[in-house]
Short mmCIF file of C-alpha atoms in Angstrom, two decimals:
data_model
loop_
_atom_site.label_atom_id
_atom_site.label_comp_id
_atom_site.label_asym_id
_atom_site.label_seq_id
_atom_site.Cartn_x
_atom_site.Cartn_y
_atom_site.Cartn_z
CA ARG A 1 74.83 78.42 -8.21
CA PHE A 2 73.32 78.78 -4.74
CA ARG A 3 73.87 82.52 -4.62
CA SER A 4 72.27 82.97 -8.02
CA GLY A 5 68.94 81.75 -6.66
CA ALA A 6 68.75 79.04 -9.32
CA THR A 7 67.71 75.59 -8.19
CA ARG A 8 68.20 72.19 -9.68
CA PRO A 9 65.36 70.77 -11.76
CA TYR A 10 62.75 68.58 -10.08
CA ALA A 11 63.92 65.51 -12.01
CA TRP A 12 67.48 65.97 -10.73
CA ARG A 13 66.35 66.33 -7.10
CA ARG A 14 64.09 63.29 -7.39
CA GLN A 15 66.96 61.26 -8.87
CA GLN A 16 69.17 62.24 -5.92
CA LEU A 17 66.53 61.08 -3.45
CA GLU A 18 66.16 57.81 -5.34
CA GLY A 19 69.92 57.36 -5.03
CA VAL A 20 69.75 57.89 -1.26
CA ILE A 21 66.90 55.39 -0.98
CA ARG A 22 68.78 52.83 -3.08
CA MET A 23 71.98 53.29 -1.06
CA LEU A 24 70.16 52.90 2.26
CA THR A 25 68.36 49.76 1.15
CA GLU A 26 71.26 48.09 -0.70
CA CYS A 27 74.01 48.97 1.80
CA GLU A 28 72.05 49.12 5.04
CA ASP A 29 74.06 46.51 6.93
CA GLU A 30 77.40 47.97 5.87
CA LEU A 31 76.32 51.50 6.79
CA ILE A 32 75.05 50.41 10.18
CA ALA A 33 78.24 48.47 10.92
CA ALA A 34 80.43 51.45 10.00
CA VAL A 35 78.44 53.99 12.02
CA CYS A 36 78.24 51.66 15.02
CA LYS A 37 81.99 51.19 14.87
CA ASP A 38 82.49 54.97 14.83
CA THR A 39 79.90 55.89 17.45
CA GLY A 40 79.68 52.81 19.66
CA LYS A 41 75.89 52.78 19.35
CA PRO A 42 74.10 49.42 19.11
CA PRO A 43 72.95 48.34 15.62
CA GLU A 44 69.26 48.36 16.59
CA GLU A 45 69.49 51.99 17.65
CA MET A 46 71.24 52.98 14.43
CA ARG A 47 68.67 51.17 12.32
CA LEU A 48 65.75 52.88 14.05
CA SER A 49 67.18 56.32 14.75
CA GLU A 50 69.23 56.93 11.63
CA VAL A 51 68.54 54.60 8.72
CA THR A 52 64.78 54.24 9.06
CA GLN A 53 64.18 57.95 9.64
CA THR A 54 66.40 58.96 6.73
CA LEU A 55 64.79 56.39 4.47
CA CYS A 56 61.31 57.63 5.39
CA ALA A 57 62.25 61.28 4.84
CA ALA A 58 63.82 60.55 1.46
CA THR A 59 60.80 58.51 0.38
CA VAL A 60 58.35 61.24 1.40
CA GLY A 61 60.45 63.88 -0.36
CA ARG A 62 60.65 61.80 -3.51
CA ASP A 63 56.91 61.20 -3.55
CA LEU A 64 55.80 64.78 -2.96
CA PRO A 65 53.68 66.10 -5.82
CA VAL A 66 55.14 68.74 -8.08
CA SER A 67 53.50 72.08 -7.44
#
């Protein structure tokens, strides 16, 4: 599909971003604990540097107007 130049519909992409947002908000503590265990980083750093930034990017992408 990628090589054909076709892209997924806007509604599909928006739904994927909503899924990322839901996962980050519903499973935030579990995600942070798992990544901290793997990387050794403190939870506060993971929350700020990974979860919050990803959540913001997904929210902005979801809310972009259709052109």
